CSV table of C-alpha atoms in Angstrom, one decimal:
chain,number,residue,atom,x,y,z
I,13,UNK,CA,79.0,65.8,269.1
I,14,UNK,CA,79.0,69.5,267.4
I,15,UNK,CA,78.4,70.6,264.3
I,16,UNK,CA,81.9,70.8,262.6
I,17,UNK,CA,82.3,66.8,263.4
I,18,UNK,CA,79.0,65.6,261.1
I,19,UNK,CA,80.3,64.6,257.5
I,20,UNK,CA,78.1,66.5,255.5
I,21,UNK,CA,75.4,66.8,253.6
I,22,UNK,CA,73.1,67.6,256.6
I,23,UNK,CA,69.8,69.3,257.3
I,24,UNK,CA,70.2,71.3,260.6
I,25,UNK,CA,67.8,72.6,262.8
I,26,UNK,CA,68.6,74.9,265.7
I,27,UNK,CA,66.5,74.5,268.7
I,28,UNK,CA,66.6,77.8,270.1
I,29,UNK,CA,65.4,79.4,266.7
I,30,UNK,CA,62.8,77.2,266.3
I,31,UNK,CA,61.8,77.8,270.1
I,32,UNK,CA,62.0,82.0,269.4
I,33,UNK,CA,59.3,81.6,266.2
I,34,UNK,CA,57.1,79.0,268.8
I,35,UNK,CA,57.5,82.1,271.3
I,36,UNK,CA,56.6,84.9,269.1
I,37,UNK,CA,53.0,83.1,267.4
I,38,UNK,CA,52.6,82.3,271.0
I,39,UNK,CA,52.2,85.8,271.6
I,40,UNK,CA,50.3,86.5,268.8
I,41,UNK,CA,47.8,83.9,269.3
I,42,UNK,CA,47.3,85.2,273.1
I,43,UNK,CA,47.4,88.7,272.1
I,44,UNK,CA,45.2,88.9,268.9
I,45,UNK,CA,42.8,86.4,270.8
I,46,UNK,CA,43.0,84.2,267.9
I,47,UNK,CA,44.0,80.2,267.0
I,48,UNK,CA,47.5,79.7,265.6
I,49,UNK,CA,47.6,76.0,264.4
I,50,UNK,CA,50.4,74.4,262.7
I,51,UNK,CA,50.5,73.4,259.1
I,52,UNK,CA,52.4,70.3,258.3
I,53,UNK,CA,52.9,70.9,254.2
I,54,UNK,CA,55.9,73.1,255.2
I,55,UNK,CA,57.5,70.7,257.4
I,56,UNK,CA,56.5,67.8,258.8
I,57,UNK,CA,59.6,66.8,260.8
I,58,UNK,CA,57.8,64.8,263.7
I,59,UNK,CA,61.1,64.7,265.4
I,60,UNK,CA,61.3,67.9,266.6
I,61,UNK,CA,57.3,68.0,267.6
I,62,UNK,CA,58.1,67.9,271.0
I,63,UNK,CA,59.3,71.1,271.3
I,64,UNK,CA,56.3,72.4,269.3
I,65,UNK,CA,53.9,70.8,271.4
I,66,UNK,CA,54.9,72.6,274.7
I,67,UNK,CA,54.0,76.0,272.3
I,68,UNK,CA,50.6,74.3,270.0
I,69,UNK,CA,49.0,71.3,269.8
I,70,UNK,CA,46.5,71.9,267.0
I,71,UNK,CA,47.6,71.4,263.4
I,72,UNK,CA,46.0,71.3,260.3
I,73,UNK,CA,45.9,68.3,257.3
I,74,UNK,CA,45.3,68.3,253.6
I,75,UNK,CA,45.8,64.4,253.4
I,76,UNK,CA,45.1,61.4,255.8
I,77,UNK,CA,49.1,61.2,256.6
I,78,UNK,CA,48.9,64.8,257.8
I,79,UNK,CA,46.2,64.0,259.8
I,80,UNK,CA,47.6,61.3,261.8
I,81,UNK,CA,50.6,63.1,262.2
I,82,UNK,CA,48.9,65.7,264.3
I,83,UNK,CA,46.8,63.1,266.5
I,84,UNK,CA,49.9,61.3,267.2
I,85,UNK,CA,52.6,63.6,267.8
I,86,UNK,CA,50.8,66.8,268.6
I,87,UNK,CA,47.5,65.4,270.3
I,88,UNK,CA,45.2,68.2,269.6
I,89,UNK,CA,42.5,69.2,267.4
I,90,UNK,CA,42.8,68.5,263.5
I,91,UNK,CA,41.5,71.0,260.8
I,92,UNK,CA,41.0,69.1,258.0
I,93,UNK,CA,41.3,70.8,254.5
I,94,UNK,CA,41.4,68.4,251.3
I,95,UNK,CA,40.6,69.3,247.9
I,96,UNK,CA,38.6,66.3,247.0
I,97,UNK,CA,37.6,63.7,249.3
I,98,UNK,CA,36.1,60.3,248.5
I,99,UNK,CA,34.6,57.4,249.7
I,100,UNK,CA,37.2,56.0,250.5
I,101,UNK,CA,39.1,59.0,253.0
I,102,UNK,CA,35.7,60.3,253.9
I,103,UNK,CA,35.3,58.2,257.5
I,104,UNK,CA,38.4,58.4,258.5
I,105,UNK,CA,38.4,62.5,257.9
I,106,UNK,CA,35.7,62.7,260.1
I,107,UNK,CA,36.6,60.6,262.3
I,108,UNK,CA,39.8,62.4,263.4
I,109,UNK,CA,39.1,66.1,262.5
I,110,UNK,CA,37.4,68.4,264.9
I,111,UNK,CA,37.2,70.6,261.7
I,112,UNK,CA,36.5,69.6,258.2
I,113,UNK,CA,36.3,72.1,255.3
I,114,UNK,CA,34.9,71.2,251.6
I,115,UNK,CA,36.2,72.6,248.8
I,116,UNK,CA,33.0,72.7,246.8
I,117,UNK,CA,28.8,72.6,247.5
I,118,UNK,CA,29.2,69.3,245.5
I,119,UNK,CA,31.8,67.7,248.1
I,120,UNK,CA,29.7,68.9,251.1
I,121,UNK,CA,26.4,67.7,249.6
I,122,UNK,CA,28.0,64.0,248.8
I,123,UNK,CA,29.4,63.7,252.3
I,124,UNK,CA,27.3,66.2,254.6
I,125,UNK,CA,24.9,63.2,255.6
I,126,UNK,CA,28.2,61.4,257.1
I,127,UNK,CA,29.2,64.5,259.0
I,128,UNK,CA,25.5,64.4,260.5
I,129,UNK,CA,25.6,61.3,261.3
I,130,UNK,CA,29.1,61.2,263.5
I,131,UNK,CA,27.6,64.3,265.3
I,132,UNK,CA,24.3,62.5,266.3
I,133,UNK,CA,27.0,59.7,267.4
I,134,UNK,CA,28.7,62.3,269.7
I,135,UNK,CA,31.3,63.1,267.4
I,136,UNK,CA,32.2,67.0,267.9
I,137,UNK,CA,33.1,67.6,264.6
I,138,UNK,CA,32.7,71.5,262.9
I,139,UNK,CA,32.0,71.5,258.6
I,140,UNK,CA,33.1,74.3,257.1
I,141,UNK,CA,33.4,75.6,253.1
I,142,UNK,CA,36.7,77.0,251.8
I,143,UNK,CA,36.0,79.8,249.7
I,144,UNK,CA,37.6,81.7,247.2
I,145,UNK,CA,37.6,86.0,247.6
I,146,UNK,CA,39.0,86.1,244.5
I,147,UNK,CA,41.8,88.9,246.1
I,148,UNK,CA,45.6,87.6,244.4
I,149,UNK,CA,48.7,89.0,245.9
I,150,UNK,CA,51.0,86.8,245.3
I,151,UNK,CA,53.4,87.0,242.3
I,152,UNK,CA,54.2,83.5,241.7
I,153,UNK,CA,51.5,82.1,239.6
I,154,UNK,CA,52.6,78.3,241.0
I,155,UNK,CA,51.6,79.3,244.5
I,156,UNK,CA,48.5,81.6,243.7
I,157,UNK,CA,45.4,79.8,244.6
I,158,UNK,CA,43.4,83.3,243.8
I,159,UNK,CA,44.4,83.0,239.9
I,160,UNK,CA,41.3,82.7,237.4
I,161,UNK,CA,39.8,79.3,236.9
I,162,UNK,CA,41.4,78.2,239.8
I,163,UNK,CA,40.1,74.4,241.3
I,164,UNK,CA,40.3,76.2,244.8
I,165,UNK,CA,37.3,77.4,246.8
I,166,UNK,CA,33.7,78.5,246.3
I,167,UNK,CA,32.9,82.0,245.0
I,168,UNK,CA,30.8,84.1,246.1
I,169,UNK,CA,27.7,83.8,243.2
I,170,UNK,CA,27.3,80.3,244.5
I,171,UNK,CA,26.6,81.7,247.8
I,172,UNK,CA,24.3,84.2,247.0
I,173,UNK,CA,21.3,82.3,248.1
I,174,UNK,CA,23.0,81.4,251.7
I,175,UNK,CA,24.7,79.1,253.1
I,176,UNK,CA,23.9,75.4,252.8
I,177,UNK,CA,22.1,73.5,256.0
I,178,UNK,CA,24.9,72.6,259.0
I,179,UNK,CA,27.8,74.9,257.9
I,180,UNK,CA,29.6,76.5,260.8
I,181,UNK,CA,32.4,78.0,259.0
I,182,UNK,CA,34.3,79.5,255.9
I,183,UNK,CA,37.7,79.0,255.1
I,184,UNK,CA,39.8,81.5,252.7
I,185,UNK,CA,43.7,80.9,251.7
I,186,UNK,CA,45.1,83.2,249.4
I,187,UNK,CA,48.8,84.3,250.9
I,188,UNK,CA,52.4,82.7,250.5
I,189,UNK,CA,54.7,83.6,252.6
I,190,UNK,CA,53.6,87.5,252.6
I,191,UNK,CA,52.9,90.0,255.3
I,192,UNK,CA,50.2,91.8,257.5
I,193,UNK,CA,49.0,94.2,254.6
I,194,UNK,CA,48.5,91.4,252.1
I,195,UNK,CA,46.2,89.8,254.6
I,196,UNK,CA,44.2,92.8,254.9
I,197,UNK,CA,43.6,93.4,251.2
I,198,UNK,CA,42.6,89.7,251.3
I,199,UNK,CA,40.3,90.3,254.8
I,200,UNK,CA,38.6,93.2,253.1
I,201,UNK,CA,37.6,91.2,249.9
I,202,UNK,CA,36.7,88.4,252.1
I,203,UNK,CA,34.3,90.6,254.1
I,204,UNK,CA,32.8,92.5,250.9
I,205,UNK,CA,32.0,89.3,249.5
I,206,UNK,CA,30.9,87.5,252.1
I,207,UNK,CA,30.5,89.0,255.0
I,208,UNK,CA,26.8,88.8,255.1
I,209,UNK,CA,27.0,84.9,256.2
I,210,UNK,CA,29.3,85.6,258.7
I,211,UNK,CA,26.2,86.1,261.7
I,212,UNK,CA,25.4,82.6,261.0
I,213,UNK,CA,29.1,81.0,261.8
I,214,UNK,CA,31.0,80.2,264.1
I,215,UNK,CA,34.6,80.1,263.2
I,216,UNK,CA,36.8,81.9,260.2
I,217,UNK,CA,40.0,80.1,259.1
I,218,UNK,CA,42.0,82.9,257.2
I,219,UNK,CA,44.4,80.3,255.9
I,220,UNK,CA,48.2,80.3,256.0
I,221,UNK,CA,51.1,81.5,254.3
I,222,UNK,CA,51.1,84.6,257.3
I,223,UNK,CA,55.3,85.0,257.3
I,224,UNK,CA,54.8,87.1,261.2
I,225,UNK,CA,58.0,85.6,261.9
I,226,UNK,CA,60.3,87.3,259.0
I,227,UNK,CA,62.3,89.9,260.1
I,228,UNK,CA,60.5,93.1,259.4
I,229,UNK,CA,56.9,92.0,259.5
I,230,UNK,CA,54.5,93.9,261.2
I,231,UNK,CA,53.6,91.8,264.3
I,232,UNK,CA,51.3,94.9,265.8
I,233,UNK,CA,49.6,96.0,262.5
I,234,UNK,CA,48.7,92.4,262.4
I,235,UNK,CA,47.7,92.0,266.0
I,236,UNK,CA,45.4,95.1,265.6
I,237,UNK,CA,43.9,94.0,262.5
I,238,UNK,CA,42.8,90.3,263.9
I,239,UNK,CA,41.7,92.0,267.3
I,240,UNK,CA,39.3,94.7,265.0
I,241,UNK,CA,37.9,92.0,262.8
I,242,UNK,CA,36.9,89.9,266.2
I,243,UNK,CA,35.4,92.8,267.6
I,244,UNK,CA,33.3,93.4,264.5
I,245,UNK,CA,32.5,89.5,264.6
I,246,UNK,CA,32.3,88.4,268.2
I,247,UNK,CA,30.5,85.3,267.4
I,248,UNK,CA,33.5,84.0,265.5
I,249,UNK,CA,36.5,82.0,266.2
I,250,UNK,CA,39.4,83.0,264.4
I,251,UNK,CA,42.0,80.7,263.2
I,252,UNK,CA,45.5,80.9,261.1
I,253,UNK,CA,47.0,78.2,260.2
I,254,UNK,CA,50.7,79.4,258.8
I,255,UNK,CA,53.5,76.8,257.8
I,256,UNK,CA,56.4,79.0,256.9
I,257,UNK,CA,56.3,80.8,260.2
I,258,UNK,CA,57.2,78.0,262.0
I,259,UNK,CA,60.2,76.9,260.7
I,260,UNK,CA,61.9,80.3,259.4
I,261,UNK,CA,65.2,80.7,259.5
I,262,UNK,CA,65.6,77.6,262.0
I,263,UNK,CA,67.7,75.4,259.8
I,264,UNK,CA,69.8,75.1,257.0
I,265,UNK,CA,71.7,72.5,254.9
I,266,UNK,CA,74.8,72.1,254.7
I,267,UNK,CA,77.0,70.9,252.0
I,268,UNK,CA,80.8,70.3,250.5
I,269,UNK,CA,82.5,71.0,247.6
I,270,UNK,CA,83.5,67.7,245.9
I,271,UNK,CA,84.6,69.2,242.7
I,272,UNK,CA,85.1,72.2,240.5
I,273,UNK,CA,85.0,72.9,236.7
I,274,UNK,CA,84.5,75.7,234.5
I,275,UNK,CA,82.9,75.6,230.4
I,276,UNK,CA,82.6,78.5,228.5
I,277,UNK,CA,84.0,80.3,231.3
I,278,UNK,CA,81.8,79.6,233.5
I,279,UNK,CA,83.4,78.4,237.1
I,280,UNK,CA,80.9,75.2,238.8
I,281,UNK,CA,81.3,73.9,242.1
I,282,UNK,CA,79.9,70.5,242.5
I,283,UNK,CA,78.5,70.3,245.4
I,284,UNK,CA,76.9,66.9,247.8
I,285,UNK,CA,73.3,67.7,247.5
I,286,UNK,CA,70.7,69.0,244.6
I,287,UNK,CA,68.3,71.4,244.2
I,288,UNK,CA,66.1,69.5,242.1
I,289,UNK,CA,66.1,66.7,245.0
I,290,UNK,CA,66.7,68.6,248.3
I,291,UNK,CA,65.8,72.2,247.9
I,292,UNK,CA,63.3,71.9,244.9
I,293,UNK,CA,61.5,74.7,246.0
I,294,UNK,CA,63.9,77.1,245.1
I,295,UNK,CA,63.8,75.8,241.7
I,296,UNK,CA,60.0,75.5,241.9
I,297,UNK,CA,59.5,79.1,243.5
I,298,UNK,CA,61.8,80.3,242.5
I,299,UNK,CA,64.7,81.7,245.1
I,300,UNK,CA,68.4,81.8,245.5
I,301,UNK,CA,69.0,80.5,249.0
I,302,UNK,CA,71.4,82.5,250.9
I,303,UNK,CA,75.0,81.5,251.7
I,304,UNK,CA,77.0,82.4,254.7
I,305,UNK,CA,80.3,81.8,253.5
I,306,UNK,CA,79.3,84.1,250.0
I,307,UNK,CA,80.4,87.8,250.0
I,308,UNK,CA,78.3,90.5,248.1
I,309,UNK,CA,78.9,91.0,244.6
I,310,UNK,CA,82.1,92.8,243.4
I,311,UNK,CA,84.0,91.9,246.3
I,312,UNK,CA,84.6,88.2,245.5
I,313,UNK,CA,85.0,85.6,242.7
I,314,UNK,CA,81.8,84.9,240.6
I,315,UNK,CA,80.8,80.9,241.3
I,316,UNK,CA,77.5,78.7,240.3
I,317,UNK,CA,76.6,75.9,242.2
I,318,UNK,CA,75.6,72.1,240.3
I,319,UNK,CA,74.0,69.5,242.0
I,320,UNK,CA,75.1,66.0,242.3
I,321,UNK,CA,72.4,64.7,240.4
I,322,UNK,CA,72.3,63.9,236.1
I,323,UNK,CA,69.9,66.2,235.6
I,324,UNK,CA,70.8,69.2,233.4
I,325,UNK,CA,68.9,72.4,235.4
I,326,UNK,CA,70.5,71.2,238.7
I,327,UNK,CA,72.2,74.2,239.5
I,328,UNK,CA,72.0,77.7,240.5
I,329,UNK,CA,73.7,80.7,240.2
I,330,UNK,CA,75.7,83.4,241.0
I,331,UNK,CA,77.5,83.4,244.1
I,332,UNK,CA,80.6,85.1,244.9
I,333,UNK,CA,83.4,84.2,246.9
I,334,UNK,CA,86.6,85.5,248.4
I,335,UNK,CA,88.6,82.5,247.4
I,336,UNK,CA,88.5,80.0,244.8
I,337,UNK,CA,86.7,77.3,245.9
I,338,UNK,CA,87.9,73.8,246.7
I,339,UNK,CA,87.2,70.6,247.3
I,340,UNK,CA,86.4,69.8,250.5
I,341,UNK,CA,85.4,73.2,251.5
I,342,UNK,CA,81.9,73.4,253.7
I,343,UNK,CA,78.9,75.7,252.6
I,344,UNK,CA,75.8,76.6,254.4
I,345,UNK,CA,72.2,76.8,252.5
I,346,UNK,CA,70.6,79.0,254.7
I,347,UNK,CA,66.8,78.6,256.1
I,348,UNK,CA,66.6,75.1,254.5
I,349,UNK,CA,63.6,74.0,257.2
I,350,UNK,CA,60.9,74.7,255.6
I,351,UNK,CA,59.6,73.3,252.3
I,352,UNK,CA,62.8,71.4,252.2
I,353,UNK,CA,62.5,67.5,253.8
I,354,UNK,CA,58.6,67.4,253.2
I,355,UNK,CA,59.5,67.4,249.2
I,356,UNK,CA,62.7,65.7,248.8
I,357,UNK,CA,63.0,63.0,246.4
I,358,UNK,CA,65.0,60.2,246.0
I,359,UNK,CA,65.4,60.9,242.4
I,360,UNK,CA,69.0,59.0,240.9
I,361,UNK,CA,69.1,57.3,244.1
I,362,UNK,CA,71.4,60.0,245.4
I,363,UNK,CA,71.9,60.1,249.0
I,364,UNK,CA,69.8,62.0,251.3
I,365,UNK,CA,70.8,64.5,253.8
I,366,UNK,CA,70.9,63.1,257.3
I,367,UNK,CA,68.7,65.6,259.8
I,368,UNK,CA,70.7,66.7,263.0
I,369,UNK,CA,69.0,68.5,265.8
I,370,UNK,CA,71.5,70.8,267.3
I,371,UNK,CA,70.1,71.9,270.8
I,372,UNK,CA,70.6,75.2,272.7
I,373,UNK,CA,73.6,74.3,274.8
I,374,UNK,CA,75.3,73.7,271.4
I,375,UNK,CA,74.9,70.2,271.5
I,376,UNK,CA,74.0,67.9,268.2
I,377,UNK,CA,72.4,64.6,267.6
I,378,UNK,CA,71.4,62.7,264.7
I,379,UNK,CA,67.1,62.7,264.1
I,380,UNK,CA,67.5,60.6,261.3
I,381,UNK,CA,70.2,59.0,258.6
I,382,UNK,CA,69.6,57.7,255.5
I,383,UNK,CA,70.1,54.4,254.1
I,384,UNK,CA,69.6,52.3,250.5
I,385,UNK,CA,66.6,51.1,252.4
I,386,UNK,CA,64.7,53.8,252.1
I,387,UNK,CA,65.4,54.3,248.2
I,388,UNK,CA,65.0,50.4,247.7
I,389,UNK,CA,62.0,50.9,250.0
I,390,UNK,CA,60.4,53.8,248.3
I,391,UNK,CA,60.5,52.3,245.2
I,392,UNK,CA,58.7,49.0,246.3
């Protein structure tokens, strides 16, 4: 089967893309002498894993899903990160993470006598805090963890009289999707504020949202920066945990026209998917995904694009096209692999893109199809 025969809508994900990101964080990871583990809130596609796992094995969780997702389709260690645990998630955190950051002193100091006690049980098991250097460089207030009165991290005041009893290592996040030189205005706020504790750990997790896989980013500034911060902390471990990075660019979604109308002069093509229920980031974020049958500006017809869903703001705009457009006719969303399936909804019931694997000798199979089960399911 190729491409051109699958009745649309479809996610697609290209094998030898995703293999090229895999190869370049390979080499990072080996270069930079660092940990690259894979963060499963940007895709979670388990289908494809076994390509991923000949590159990394280690993956990191924010919920107990995520966590068995790594244990069973990745098989190596799982860094656990979760805003609030309770007694209820606690035991069965610890009892699959090899790492396990707290949000807060008051999380660690409810649970840190469970974490004890599966480490005298043999349990290798590292705690860690996540902590907040207060350094924002990201412009979308949504995904800025570093905003004021944000819920994420501790700051550095509530350190100032150490660290608490059995930590072996901080966590920071502050970057989405940005590049080398927003890590290191994050690294030197990190360090100003608390690089004093840093003699007394053993491992640094600098977070995700490190895009070294975008064309353009700065794979040896980066490199050079990770390699000089593990030379001025030779105790440490260093670990990134990107999610972006492994899925850029190595899918998209494609869709057809079903119908066209134009109000108030504005020309609408109706298309077999939504972005309020299959790309909702790019309401959320917001972006205009990319099409490749589009033309620049000026040379082309001016076009919006509705969803198939009753909901008013499903649609984006402008496009341009060469030719009117039709039903029937095919578009490609570009780089729909990331943040896509892992927050789809189901929302009017509308159906849901099947996911088709196209491999590197241009062969394609089906990874999953939908079905009314699944809505009737999800709603049970």
């Amino acid at each position: 089967m190729n491409i051109n025969e699958i009745q649309t809508p479809f996610y697609v994900v290209y094998e030898d893309r995703l293999r090229s990101n895999l190869e370049l964080i390979s080499e990072v990871r080996r270069r930079a002498g660092v940990d690259v583990i894979m963060a499963f809130k940007a895709n979670a596609l388990w289908r494809t894993f076994g390509i991923v796992r000949e590159y990394c094995r280690n993956s990191t969780a924010s919920s107990l899903n995520e966590l068995r997702l790594g244990r069973e389709f990745l098989g190596g260690e799982v860094h656990s990160y979760c805003p609030a645990y309770t007694s209820a998630t606690i035991d069965e955190y610890i009892a699959g993470s090899s790492h396990i950051t707290f949000n807060s002193l008051g999380q660690y100091v409810r649970f840190a006598d469970k974490v004890r006690e599966a480490r005298r049980r043999g349990h290798d098991i590292s705690p860690g805090l996540r902590v907040n250097p207060r350094c924002s460089v990201i412009e979308t207030d949504i995904y800025n963890p570093a905003l004021p009165g944000s819920r994420f991290g501790v700051g550095a005041t509530e350190l100032s009289g150490g660290l608490p009893e059995g930590i072996e290592g901080l966590h920071f996040h502050a970057l989405c999707e940005s590049d080398s030189f927003a890590l290191e205005r994050v690294l030197a706020a990190f360090e100003e504020q608390f690089g004093h504790l840093l003699p007394q750990l053993k491992w640094v997790n600098m977070g995700g949202g490190h895009l070294m896989t975008r064309e353009g980013y700065d794979i040896e500034h980066l490199i050079s920066m990770l390699t000089d911060f593990r030379r001025r902390h030779p105790n440490l471990k260093v670990i990134l945990e990107p999610g972006s990075a492994f899925t850029w660019r190595t899918g998209d979604l494609i869709t057809s026209v079903v119908d066209t109308v134009e109000n108030d002069g504005v020309p609408t093509a109706i298309v077999d998917v939504s972005f309020a229920c299959h790309m909702p980031d790019t309401l959320e974020m917001p972006y205009k995904p990319a099409i490749t049958e589009s033309v620049p500006e000026g040379q082309g017809e001016p076009w919006r694009l509705g969803g198939n869903s009753c909901l008013s703001g499903d649609y984006m705009g402008d496009w341009y096209f060469s030719e009117t457009l039709e039903a029937g006719q095919r578009l490609t969303l570009e780089d729909m692999n990331h943040y896509t399936t892992v927050k789809t909804t189901m929302f009017n019931g509308i159906q849901h893109p099947d996911i088709v694997l196209c491999h590197s000798d241009g062969r394609c199979e089906y990874l999953r199809r939908f079905t009314y089960d699944d809505y009737k399911n999800r709603m049970s």
